[in-house]
Amino acid sequence: MLFLYNTLAHKKQKFEPIKAKAVSMYACGPTVYSAPHIGNFRAYLEQDILRRTLQHEGYKVTHVVNITDVGHLVGDANLGEDKVKLAAEREHKSARAVADFYTGEFTKDLEQLNILTPSVMPKATDHIKEMLSLIEALDKKGYLYKVPTGIYFDTSKFKEYGKLAKMTFEKLNKYLKAGARVERAAGLKNITDFAVWRFRKRESADDMVWDSKWGEGFPGWHIECSAMSMKYLGETFDIHCGGIDHIPIHHTNEIAQSEAATGKKFVNYWVHNNFLTVDGGKMAKSVGNIYTISQLVEKGYSPIAVRYLLISAHYRKKINFTLEALSNSANTLNGIYSFLQRLSSLESSAPLDKEFKMLAEEAHSKFFKDLNNDLNLPAALSAMHNLITETNRKMGHDLLSKADAKLVLEMMLELDSILGLQFEKNSKQDKKEIKGKIEKLIEERENARKAKDFKKSDEIRELLKNKYKIVIEDTKDGIRWHKEV
Ligand code: AMP
Ligand code: ZN
């Protein structure tokens, strides 16, 4: 039974989906004007853990992540240029080319981080028709008004405006007025009002501008998420995710326009992740404190170590990013991989130890109990590390049988169906890898050791580690090696 903190209810609640065996889940996707940074991926990783948890509970999950390729303005507010259009001017490319390139970067990084591919990744530019019919519905109900720059939603007309942020319409207005970065478009009735359609004349054939009965232009960022989520998941769906930065504006506006148009509740559970920070401040492109996956890979870090670091804190707590913390995560992962390899090569034929089995089962059930308690991964991971410690202790005393090891291995692989840390792939010494140069170097080192040339054997060990990331261990059962992340 899964409990989730629901921002809309402002408390932890038992998760009860609309359909018995299926879950509909939407997450605001990237604005494809630059490479996404690992702060963005903190959000997608949290959603990945949630999806894997739901799947482990037996639900079929329809997971929609949109691609914002038009409509997201600089500063998130009502004024300023479209981010993709600006990037196109900067890079001397068409907006389409820029959007396609960064969509490709996004999907490549998803794969490198072992994030399950979303069921649908709809592009905003492919859903203009759906957005226009939603705008039409709002117009018919009298929620819209026209100003020189576009068609706006009158937030004072939506009775429950601000409920997600636990604010009233008046309080949110005050909150936005206090924020220095929010400018006011000419003719706006309330500072909280937002554009559903922005006017712009087509400048070239491939310009991201469409005709509408209100005039040429392009959709507002908020209307995109409402139109695409409802198209694929229905007018009311189970879970909507995103970072906490989206609570007071983007998600508040998605609720207002969706519920105003349909007269139905838009989403049952809102799940928000906290920030990845650097020196205490949010990691953000506008601040210039970002790291991308490819920058980290270039520095020699592995994407799976990034995954481990970002999932190891509770999703509702901040994580402060440092390269040192990332190195520590890689070390912990390497420790787990070498543990798994030792387990899979154990040969003792003694029977399964019943007492040990009970201890392992306790750790296993604690892992899932903590996970189902609002995805408490720090607690779940500590149950896993306790299991590793106990198993290592038994192995160290030569008391772990092959049957005990098999049980722990199977459990670890099940935990990894949630964690996604590639335990299976790293639990075997891949014989294909130890080929050519590496095989020869290991042999040379062995010969040097036998000849008591420890200087040479240490040099080869260092070379293997620094150049090939191969770590050699001399155990009483012979040489063992593993590849580090
Ligand atoms: P954006 O492209 O700005 O809409 O961001 C995509 C997703 O990443 C949203 O869910 C944001 O809330 C989330 N996000 C952006 N920056 C961070 C950060 N530093 N830490 C965690 N999540 C973030
Ligand atoms: Zn959204």
mmCIF file with all atom_site columns, C-alpha atoms in Angstrom, residues 116-260:
data_model
loop_
_atom_site.group_PDB
_atom_site.id
_atom_site.type_symbol
_atom_site.label_atom_id
_atom_site.label_alt_id
_atom_site.label_comp_id
_atom_site.label_asym_id
_atom_site.label_entity_id
_atom_site.label_seq_id
_atom_site.pdbx_PDB_ins_code
_atom_site.Cartn_x
_atom_site.Cartn_y
_atom_site.Cartn_z
_atom_site.occupancy
_atom_site.B_iso_or_equiv
_atom_site.pdbx_formal_charge
_atom_site.auth_seq_id
_atom_site.auth_comp_id
_atom_site.auth_asym_id
_atom_site.auth_atom_id
_atom_site.pdbx_PDB_model_num
ATOM 1   C CA . LEU A 1 116 ? 12.440  4.264  -18.082 1.00 0.00 ? 116 LEU A CA 1
ATOM 2   C CA . THR A 1 117 ? 11.302  5.728  -21.386 1.00 0.00 ? 117 THR A CA 1
ATOM 3   C CA . PRO A 1 118 ? 7.995   7.590  -20.920 1.00 0.00 ? 118 PRO A CA 1
ATOM 4   C CA . SER A 1 119 ? 4.969   5.933  -22.540 1.00 0.00 ? 119 SER A CA 1
ATOM 5   C CA . VAL A 1 120 ? 4.284   9.085  -24.563 1.00 0.00 ? 120 VAL A CA 1
ATOM 6   C CA . MET A 1 121 ? 6.455   12.171 -25.148 1.00 0.00 ? 121 MET A CA 1
ATOM 7   C CA . PRO A 1 122 ? 4.112   14.595 -26.912 1.00 0.00 ? 122 PRO A CA 1
ATOM 8   C CA . LYS A 1 123 ? 5.521   17.738 -28.481 1.00 0.00 ? 123 LYS A CA 1
ATOM 9   C CA . ALA A 1 124 ? 3.650   20.989 -27.841 1.00 0.00 ? 124 ALA A CA 1
ATOM 10  C CA . THR A 1 125 ? 3.897   21.945 -31.520 1.00 0.00 ? 125 THR A CA 1
ATOM 11  C CA . ASP A 1 126 ? 2.023   18.753 -32.501 1.00 0.00 ? 126 ASP A CA 1
ATOM 12  C CA . HIS A 1 127 ? -0.939  19.655 -30.252 1.00 0.00 ? 127 HIS A CA 1
ATOM 13  C CA . ILE A 1 128 ? -1.870  23.203 -31.240 1.00 0.00 ? 128 ILE A CA 1
ATOM 14  C CA . LYS A 1 129 ? -5.342  21.991 -32.311 1.00 0.00 ? 129 LYS A CA 1
ATOM 15  C CA . GLU A 1 130 ? -6.046  20.548 -28.828 1.00 0.00 ? 130 GLU A CA 1
ATOM 16  C CA . MET A 1 131 ? -4.794  23.757 -27.192 1.00 0.00 ? 131 MET A CA 1
ATOM 17  C CA . LEU A 1 132 ? -7.012  25.908 -29.397 1.00 0.00 ? 132 LEU A CA 1
ATOM 18  C CA . SER A 1 133 ? -10.094 23.853 -28.555 1.00 0.00 ? 133 SER A CA 1
ATOM 19  C CA . LEU A 1 134 ? -9.316  24.170 -24.834 1.00 0.00 ? 134 LEU A CA 1
ATOM 20  C CA . ILE A 1 135 ? -8.966  27.949 -25.304 1.00 0.00 ? 135 ILE A CA 1
ATOM 21  C CA . GLU A 1 136 ? -12.282 27.932 -27.165 1.00 0.00 ? 136 GLU A CA 1
ATOM 22  C CA . ALA A 1 137 ? -13.980 26.131 -24.234 1.00 0.00 ? 137 ALA A CA 1
ATOM 23  C CA . LEU A 1 138 ? -12.579 28.710 -21.801 1.00 0.00 ? 138 LEU A CA 1
ATOM 24  C CA . ASP A 1 139 ? -13.701 31.544 -24.064 1.00 0.00 ? 139 ASP A CA 1
ATOM 25  C CA . LYS A 1 140 ? -17.244 30.178 -24.237 1.00 0.00 ? 140 LYS A CA 1
ATOM 26  C CA . LYS A 1 141 ? -17.383 30.080 -20.432 1.00 0.00 ? 141 LYS A CA 1
ATOM 27  C CA . GLY A 1 142 ? -16.239 33.706 -20.196 1.00 0.00 ? 142 GLY A CA 1
ATOM 28  C CA . TYR A 1 143 ? -12.841 33.169 -18.534 1.00 0.00 ? 143 TYR A CA 1
ATOM 29  C CA . LEU A 1 144 ? -10.785 34.997 -21.190 1.00 0.00 ? 144 LEU A CA 1
ATOM 30  C CA . TYR A 1 145 ? -10.096 38.601 -22.223 1.00 0.00 ? 145 TYR A CA 1
ATOM 31  C CA . LYS A 1 146 ? -8.017  40.206 -24.913 1.00 0.00 ? 146 LYS A CA 1
ATOM 32  C CA . VAL A 1 147 ? -5.087  42.635 -24.441 1.00 0.00 ? 147 VAL A CA 1
ATOM 33  C CA . PRO A 1 148 ? -2.669  43.945 -27.125 1.00 0.00 ? 148 PRO A CA 1
ATOM 34  C CA . THR A 1 149 ? -0.186  41.069 -26.550 1.00 0.00 ? 149 THR A CA 1
ATOM 35  C CA . GLY A 1 150 ? -2.583  38.123 -26.401 1.00 0.00 ? 150 GLY A CA 1
ATOM 36  C CA . ILE A 1 151 ? -5.569  36.321 -24.899 1.00 0.00 ? 151 ILE A CA 1
ATOM 37  C CA . TYR A 1 152 ? -5.477  36.113 -21.119 1.00 0.00 ? 152 TYR A CA 1
ATOM 38  C CA . PHE A 1 153 ? -7.141  33.977 -18.450 1.00 0.00 ? 153 PHE A CA 1
ATOM 39  C CA . ASP A 1 154 ? -8.878  36.035 -15.757 1.00 0.00 ? 154 ASP A CA 1
ATOM 40  C CA . THR A 1 155 ? -7.716  34.294 -12.585 1.00 0.00 ? 155 THR A CA 1
ATOM 41  C CA . SER A 1 156 ? -10.174 36.230 -10.382 1.00 0.00 ? 156 SER A CA 1
ATOM 42  C CA . LYS A 1 157 ? -12.984 34.230 -12.050 1.00 0.00 ? 157 LYS A CA 1
ATOM 43  C CA . PHE A 1 158 ? -11.691 30.844 -10.905 1.00 0.00 ? 158 PHE A CA 1
ATOM 44  C CA . LYS A 1 159 ? -13.068 30.362 -7.414  1.00 0.00 ? 159 LYS A CA 1
ATOM 45  C CA . GLU A 1 160 ? -10.364 28.099 -6.025  1.00 0.00 ? 160 GLU A CA 1
ATOM 46  C CA . TYR A 1 161 ? -7.398  29.905 -7.609  1.00 0.00 ? 161 TYR A CA 1
ATOM 47  C CA . GLY A 1 162 ? -4.226  29.230 -5.596  1.00 0.00 ? 162 GLY A CA 1
ATOM 48  C CA . LYS A 1 163 ? -5.449  26.106 -3.755  1.00 0.00 ? 163 LYS A CA 1
ATOM 49  C CA . LEU A 1 164 ? -2.356  24.082 -4.712  1.00 0.00 ? 164 LEU A CA 1
ATOM 50  C CA . ALA A 1 165 ? -0.042  26.676 -3.155  1.00 0.00 ? 165 ALA A CA 1
ATOM 51  C CA . LYS A 1 166 ? -2.386  26.834 -0.124  1.00 0.00 ? 166 LYS A CA 1
ATOM 52  C CA . MET A 1 167 ? -3.097  30.465 -0.977  1.00 0.00 ? 167 MET A CA 1
ATOM 53  C CA . THR A 1 168 ? -6.137  32.518 -1.901  1.00 0.00 ? 168 THR A CA 1
ATOM 54  C CA . PHE A 1 169 ? -6.394  34.604 -5.062  1.00 0.00 ? 169 PHE A CA 1
ATOM 55  C CA . GLU A 1 170 ? -5.579  37.745 -3.007  1.00 0.00 ? 170 GLU A CA 1
ATOM 56  C CA . LYS A 1 171 ? -2.612  36.130 -1.290  1.00 0.00 ? 171 LYS A CA 1
ATOM 57  C CA . LEU A 1 172 ? -1.115  34.866 -4.558  1.00 0.00 ? 172 LEU A CA 1
ATOM 58  C CA . ASN A 1 173 ? -1.524  38.322 -6.099  1.00 0.00 ? 173 ASN A CA 1
ATOM 59  C CA . LYS A 1 174 ? 0.375   39.836 -3.187  1.00 0.00 ? 174 LYS A CA 1
ATOM 60  C CA . TYR A 1 175 ? 3.025   37.105 -3.443  1.00 0.00 ? 175 TYR A CA 1
ATOM 61  C CA . LEU A 1 176 ? 3.598   37.756 -7.149  1.00 0.00 ? 176 LEU A CA 1
ATOM 62  C CA . LYS A 1 177 ? 3.668   41.532 -6.675  1.00 0.00 ? 177 LYS A CA 1
ATOM 63  C CA . ALA A 1 178 ? 6.415   41.064 -4.099  1.00 0.00 ? 178 ALA A CA 1
ATOM 64  C CA . GLY A 1 179 ? 8.477   39.069 -6.663  1.00 0.00 ? 179 GLY A CA 1
ATOM 65  C CA . ALA A 1 180 ? 10.625  41.615 -8.484  1.00 0.00 ? 180 ALA A CA 1
ATOM 66  C CA . ARG A 1 181 ? 10.900  39.534 -11.669 1.00 0.00 ? 181 ARG A CA 1
ATOM 67  C CA . VAL A 1 182 ? 7.212   39.520 -12.583 1.00 0.00 ? 182 VAL A CA 1
ATOM 68  C CA . GLU A 1 183 ? 6.421   42.265 -15.056 1.00 0.00 ? 183 GLU A CA 1
ATOM 69  C CA . ARG A 1 184 ? 2.906   43.271 -15.906 1.00 0.00 ? 184 ARG A CA 1
ATOM 70  C CA . ALA A 1 185 ? 1.722   43.083 -19.524 1.00 0.00 ? 185 ALA A CA 1
ATOM 71  C CA . ALA A 1 186 ? -0.289  46.149 -20.673 1.00 0.00 ? 186 ALA A CA 1
ATOM 72  C CA . GLY A 1 187 ? -4.015  45.745 -20.011 1.00 0.00 ? 187 GLY A CA 1
ATOM 73  C CA . LEU A 1 188 ? -3.665  42.912 -17.479 1.00 0.00 ? 188 LEU A CA 1
ATOM 74  C CA . LYS A 1 189 ? -6.491  42.839 -14.914 1.00 0.00 ? 189 LYS A CA 1
ATOM 75  C CA . ASN A 1 190 ? -4.632  40.885 -12.243 1.00 0.00 ? 190 ASN A CA 1
ATOM 76  C CA . ILE A 1 191 ? -0.940  40.148 -11.885 1.00 0.00 ? 191 ILE A CA 1
ATOM 77  C CA . THR A 1 192 ? -1.793  36.422 -11.639 1.00 0.00 ? 192 THR A CA 1
ATOM 78  C CA . ASP A 1 193 ? -3.553  36.428 -15.047 1.00 0.00 ? 193 ASP A CA 1
ATOM 79  C CA . PHE A 1 194 ? -1.668  34.532 -17.741 1.00 0.00 ? 194 PHE A CA 1
ATOM 80  C CA . ALA A 1 195 ? -1.645  34.231 -21.532 1.00 0.00 ? 195 ALA A CA 1
ATOM 81  C CA . VAL A 1 196 ? -3.292  31.213 -23.121 1.00 0.00 ? 196 VAL A CA 1
ATOM 82  C CA . TRP A 1 197 ? -2.481  32.592 -26.587 1.00 0.00 ? 197 TRP A CA 1
ATOM 83  C CA . ARG A 1 198 ? 0.186   35.155 -27.488 1.00 0.00 ? 198 ARG A CA 1
ATOM 84  C CA . PHE A 1 199 ? 0.012   37.220 -30.657 1.00 0.00 ? 199 PHE A CA 1
ATOM 85  C CA . ARG A 1 200 ? 2.909   37.217 -33.081 1.00 0.00 ? 200 ARG A CA 1
ATOM 86  C CA . LYS A 1 201 ? 3.077   37.725 -36.814 1.00 0.00 ? 201 LYS A CA 1
ATOM 87  C CA . ARG A 1 202 ? 4.733   35.004 -38.854 1.00 0.00 ? 202 ARG A CA 1
ATOM 88  C CA . GLU A 1 203 ? 8.222   36.190 -39.847 1.00 0.00 ? 203 GLU A CA 1
ATOM 89  C CA . SER A 1 204 ? 9.270   33.229 -42.004 1.00 0.00 ? 204 SER A CA 1
ATOM 90  C CA . ALA A 1 205 ? 7.802   30.025 -43.437 1.00 0.00 ? 205 ALA A CA 1
ATOM 91  C CA . ASP A 1 206 ? 9.233   27.840 -40.638 1.00 0.00 ? 206 ASP A CA 1
ATOM 92  C CA . ASP A 1 207 ? 8.292   30.248 -37.831 1.00 0.00 ? 207 ASP A CA 1
ATOM 93  C CA . MET A 1 208 ? 6.515   28.593 -34.897 1.00 0.00 ? 208 MET A CA 1
ATOM 94  C CA . VAL A 1 209 ? 3.373   30.679 -35.373 1.00 0.00 ? 209 VAL A CA 1
ATOM 95  C CA . TRP A 1 210 ? -0.156  29.380 -36.042 1.00 0.00 ? 210 TRP A CA 1
ATOM 96  C CA . ASP A 1 211 ? -3.432  30.838 -37.232 1.00 0.00 ? 211 ASP A CA 1
ATOM 97  C CA . SER A 1 212 ? -6.331  31.043 -34.837 1.00 0.00 ? 212 SER A CA 1
ATOM 98  C CA . LYS A 1 213 ? -9.667  32.797 -34.672 1.00 0.00 ? 213 LYS A CA 1
ATOM 99  C CA . TRP A 1 214 ? -8.042  35.244 -32.223 1.00 0.00 ? 214 TRP A CA 1
ATOM 100 C CA . GLY A 1 215 ? -5.181  36.049 -34.586 1.00 0.00 ? 215 GLY A CA 1
ATOM 101 C CA . GLU A 1 216 ? -1.751  34.663 -35.503 1.00 0.00 ? 216 GLU A CA 1
ATOM 102 C CA . GLY A 1 217 ? 0.354   33.574 -32.574 1.00 0.00 ? 217 GLY A CA 1
ATOM 103 C CA . PHE A 1 218 ? 1.503   30.729 -30.366 1.00 0.00 ? 218 PHE A CA 1
ATOM 104 C CA . PRO A 1 219 ? 0.179   29.042 -27.189 1.00 0.00 ? 219 PRO A CA 1
ATOM 105 C CA . GLY A 1 220 ? 1.002   29.930 -23.582 1.00 0.00 ? 220 GLY A CA 1
ATOM 106 C CA . TRP A 1 221 ? 3.223   27.482 -21.716 1.00 0.00 ? 221 TRP A CA 1
ATOM 107 C CA . HIS A 1 222 ? 0.583   26.506 -19.122 1.00 0.00 ? 222 HIS A CA 1
ATOM 108 C CA . ILE A 1 223 ? -2.139  25.641 -21.661 1.00 0.00 ? 223 ILE A CA 1
ATOM 109 C CA . GLU A 1 224 ? 0.242   23.168 -23.311 1.00 0.00 ? 224 GLU A CA 1
ATOM 110 C CA . CYS A 1 225 ? 0.464   20.944 -20.243 1.00 0.00 ? 225 CYS A CA 1
ATOM 111 C CA . SER A 1 226 ? -3.313  21.041 -19.682 1.00 0.00 ? 226 SER A CA 1
ATOM 112 C CA . ALA A 1 227 ? -4.085  20.138 -23.289 1.00 0.00 ? 227 ALA A CA 1
ATOM 113 C CA . MET A 1 228 ? -1.496  17.369 -23.634 1.00 0.00 ? 228 MET A CA 1
ATOM 114 C CA . SER A 1 229 ? -2.085  15.750 -20.243 1.00 0.00 ? 229 SER A CA 1
ATOM 115 C CA . MET A 1 230 ? -5.867  15.645 -20.735 1.00 0.00 ? 230 MET A CA 1
ATOM 116 C CA . LYS A 1 231 ? -5.512  14.330 -24.286 1.00 0.00 ? 231 LYS A CA 1
ATOM 117 C CA . TYR A 1 232 ? -3.475  11.300 -23.218 1.00 0.00 ? 232 TYR A CA 1
ATOM 118 C CA . LEU A 1 233 ? -4.751  10.707 -19.674 1.00 0.00 ? 233 LEU A CA 1
ATOM 119 C CA . GLY A 1 234 ? -8.313  12.045 -19.551 1.00 0.00 ? 234 GLY A CA 1
ATOM 120 C CA . GLU A 1 235 ? -9.937  15.104 -17.965 1.00 0.00 ? 235 GLU A CA 1
ATOM 121 C CA . THR A 1 236 ? -9.187  13.744 -14.487 1.00 0.00 ? 236 THR A CA 1
ATOM 122 C CA . PHE A 1 237 ? -6.057  11.689 -13.952 1.00 0.00 ? 237 PHE A CA 1
ATOM 123 C CA . ASP A 1 238 ? -4.092  10.215 -11.048 1.00 0.00 ? 238 ASP A CA 1
ATOM 124 C CA . ILE A 1 239 ? -0.689  11.866 -10.598 1.00 0.00 ? 239 ILE A CA 1
ATOM 125 C CA . HIS A 1 240 ? 0.967   15.078 -11.802 1.00 0.00 ? 240 HIS A CA 1
ATOM 126 C CA . CYS A 1 241 ? 4.658   15.592 -10.990 1.00 0.00 ? 241 CYS A CA 1
ATOM 127 C CA . GLY A 1 242 ? 7.179   18.400 -11.182 1.00 0.00 ? 242 GLY A CA 1
ATOM 128 C CA . GLY A 1 243 ? 9.626   20.461 -9.148  1.00 0.00 ? 243 GLY A CA 1
ATOM 129 C CA . ILE A 1 244 ? 8.402   22.651 -6.269  1.00 0.00 ? 244 ILE A CA 1
ATOM 130 C CA . ASP A 1 245 ? 9.209   25.763 -8.326  1.00 0.00 ? 245 ASP A CA 1
ATOM 131 C CA . HIS A 1 246 ? 6.095   25.034 -10.415 1.00 0.00 ? 246 HIS A CA 1
ATOM 132 C CA . ILE A 1 247 ? 3.602   25.052 -7.523  1.00 0.00 ? 247 ILE A CA 1
ATOM 133 C CA . PRO A 1 248 ? 2.646   28.762 -7.298  1.00 0.00 ? 248 PRO A CA 1
ATOM 134 C CA . ILE A 1 249 ? 2.471   29.605 -11.020 1.00 0.00 ? 249 ILE A CA 1
ATOM 135 C CA . HIS A 1 250 ? 2.676   26.845 -13.635 1.00 0.00 ? 250 HIS A CA 1
ATOM 136 C CA . HIS A 1 251 ? 0.740   24.113 -11.826 1.00 0.00 ? 251 HIS A CA 1
ATOM 137 C CA . THR A 1 252 ? -1.652  26.595 -10.215 1.00 0.00 ? 252 THR A CA 1
ATOM 138 C CA . ASN A 1 253 ? -2.490  27.860 -13.703 1.00 0.00 ? 253 ASN A CA 1
ATOM 139 C CA . GLU A 1 254 ? -2.775  24.350 -15.165 1.00 0.00 ? 254 GLU A CA 1
ATOM 140 C CA . ILE A 1 255 ? -5.400  23.580 -12.490 1.00 0.00 ? 255 ILE A CA 1
ATOM 141 C CA . ALA A 1 256 ? -7.283  26.850 -13.039 1.00 0.00 ? 256 ALA A CA 1
ATOM 142 C CA . GLN A 1 257 ? -7.686  26.535 -16.797 1.00 0.00 ? 257 GLN A CA 1
ATOM 143 C CA . SER A 1 258 ? -8.296  22.745 -16.847 1.00 0.00 ? 258 SER A CA 1
ATOM 144 C CA . GLU A 1 259 ? -10.928 22.801 -14.107 1.00 0.00 ? 259 GLU A CA 1
ATOM 145 C CA . ALA A 1 260 ? -12.522 25.978 -15.489 1.00 0.00 ? 260 ALA A CA 1
#
